[in-house]
Amino acid sequence: MERLGTGIGWRPEIADAVERMPGIDWVEAVAENVCPGHLPDSLLRLRERGVTVIPHGVSLGLGGADRPDEGRLTALAERAEALGAPLVTEHIAFVRAGGPLTASPLLEAGHLLPVPRTRDALDVLCENIRIAQAALPVPLAVENIAALLAWPGEEMTEGQFLYELADRTGVRLLIDVANLHTNHVNRGEDPAKALAELPVEAIAYVHVAGGVERDGVWHDTHAHPVPAPVLAVLTDLASRVSPPGVLLERDDNFPEPAELERELEAIQGALTKGWARSVASRVPTREAKAEPALEATAAAPSTPPAPPAAPRSSECARQRLALAQTALLSALVAGTPVPDGFDRVRLGVQARALGVKRADVVAKVAPELPLILGGLYRPAFLAYAHSHPMTGGYRRDALDFAGQLLLSGGPEGAEARRELREWWLERSGPAPRSTRPTVRLARATRRALLRR
């Protein structure tokens, strides 16, 4: 496994700071935010200095019932080649559901949602990962995600699920210790147990990030400092294996560079503590020498998962998974009944979180909308999102929101309505509207005539 060292998530907002930051061996860039033919100058300068750049995908949906989209795989491969990356990474998650497998409208989550830890889901995930591996020019690593809710009837622990996934496909693992902490708070899962069951030799690198707890629910925000419990999970992992690389993720609410550097120092401190613990555990004591059998028993990893069940039809597994994921996603984004076995309260928290994230991302994709609407933007968007599931990307979502608001007679105020209508017309056509004075005059004349 290639040694990566210390890394940080590259984001345009902190690009200059990352370039000046000491001790950075590699960076990770969100794959969908990078254009292969027009790489940001900052990434080009980092590469020229020998800093490794790894594309991190967020939209493949490898845990979904459908096979990976060829266009998305091609795009990810192009980014890996453009960046000269030694590997690419994605998530063990589903991000869309519906479509032909369920004869229902395609729904987009706009977020990473957990797959059930069942044999059906594992069979589908393994096949999807093999398809992705065959299409990519470099090795693939997949990341465990944070979850606000748990699937009913799960058949494996997270560690067992990941163990079997790596064993069956040879895929590498990107272990996010912050997500292990999230699942500890939200789902009562023991991070130490998950680490004990992992095939640590398959780890490609590790993510570390911050979050915040509200009303007993941990939100993996990537917008807060890394807390002590997350660093403790990192220490535990480092006591079991020396990870090839460790990366600090920060996606919003960016602090001053000095604070990011202090977080990197805290991460290094947690790693050093774990390595020291590992060395200490290997020093034999008098009691250990007297009873070697007991020492071997204590050091043995947890029992590997049971052998897989007899092979089943891949298409039948996909059909069952598709129906289950569509029912869940529809409840989250379209207000349909909650599927049996789910915690209604947690599902409500997840639904609200999805709406808030949609509003935040649309505001970044289309920053003109909050400027035009002011304080009305967020409540108007959340009201729209409650009854209008996302069926495309965020840019399509922004256009649909603006169009729906105009159709409903909003926003209040002639000037805001005029600006919103102009914004929508400018972006909804097949080509940008002309800014030539004669064309603009013709448009204005036509509008005046239509109002008579």
mmCIF file of N, CA, C and O in Angstrom, residues 441 443-452:
data_model
loop_
_atom_site.group_PDB
_atom_site.id
_atom_site.type_symbol
_atom_site.label_atom_id
_atom_site.label_comp_id
_atom_site.label_asym_id
_atom_site.label_seq_id
_atom_site.Cartn_x
_atom_site.Cartn_y
_atom_site.Cartn_z
ATOM 1 N N LEU A 441 -33.578 44.976 -26.201
ATOM 2 C CA LEU A 441 -34.672 45.891 -26.518
ATOM 3 C C LEU A 441 -35.852 45.129 -27.100
ATOM 4 O O LEU A 441 -37.015 45.392 -26.763
ATOM 5 N N ARG A 443 -36.631 42.024 -26.546
ATOM 6 C CA ARG A 443 -37.279 41.267 -25.477
ATOM 7 C C ARG A 443 -38.171 42.175 -24.648
ATOM 8 O O ARG A 443 -39.301 41.825 -24.283
ATOM 9 N N ALA A 444 -37.671 43.363 -24.326
ATOM 10 C CA ALA A 444 -38.454 44.293 -23.517
ATOM 11 C C ALA A 444 -39.720 44.726 -24.248
ATOM 12 O O ALA A 444 -40.801 44.847 -23.659
ATOM 13 N N THR A 445 -39.593 44.981 -25.559
ATOM 14 C CA THR A 445 -40.760 45.386 -26.368
ATOM 15 C C THR A 445 -41.794 44.263 -26.390
ATOM 16 O O THR A 445 -43.003 44.511 -26.250
ATOM 17 N N ARG A 446 -41.332 43.021 -26.559
ATOM 18 C CA ARG A 446 -42.246 41.871 -26.602
ATOM 19 C C ARG A 446 -42.980 41.713 -25.268
ATOM 20 O O ARG A 446 -44.186 41.462 -25.228
ATOM 21 N N ARG A 447 -42.267 41.895 -24.145
ATOM 22 C CA ARG A 447 -42.926 41.801 -22.843
ATOM 23 C C ARG A 447 -43.971 42.889 -22.658
ATOM 24 O O ARG A 447 -45.049 42.646 -22.126
ATOM 25 N N ALA A 448 -43.639 44.100 -23.143
ATOM 26 C CA ALA A 448 -44.591 45.199 -23.016
ATOM 27 C C ALA A 448 -45.849 44.926 -23.827
ATOM 28 O O ALA A 448 -46.966 45.193 -23.371
ATOM 29 N N LEU A 449 -45.689 44.387 -25.022
ATOM 30 C CA LEU A 449 -46.840 44.090 -25.868
ATOM 31 C C LEU A 449 -47.706 42.987 -25.258
ATOM 32 O O LEU A 449 -48.942 43.033 -25.331
ATOM 33 N N LEU A 450 -47.054 41.980 -24.637
ATOM 34 C CA LEU A 450 -47.800 40.885 -24.048
ATOM 35 C C LEU A 450 -48.605 41.330 -22.832
ATOM 36 O O LEU A 450 -49.634 40.733 -22.495
ATOM 37 N N ARG A 451 -48.163 42.396 -22.172
ATOM 38 C CA ARG A 451 -48.876 42.860 -20.986
ATOM 39 C C ARG A 451 -50.141 43.661 -21.335
ATOM 40 O O ARG A 451 -50.972 43.913 -20.491
ATOM 41 N N ARG A 452 -50.290 44.066 -22.608
ATOM 42 C CA ARG A 452 -51.443 44.887 -22.988
ATOM 43 C C ARG A 452 -52.711 44.033 -23.108
ATOM 44 O O ARG A 452 -52.660 42.886 -23.440
#
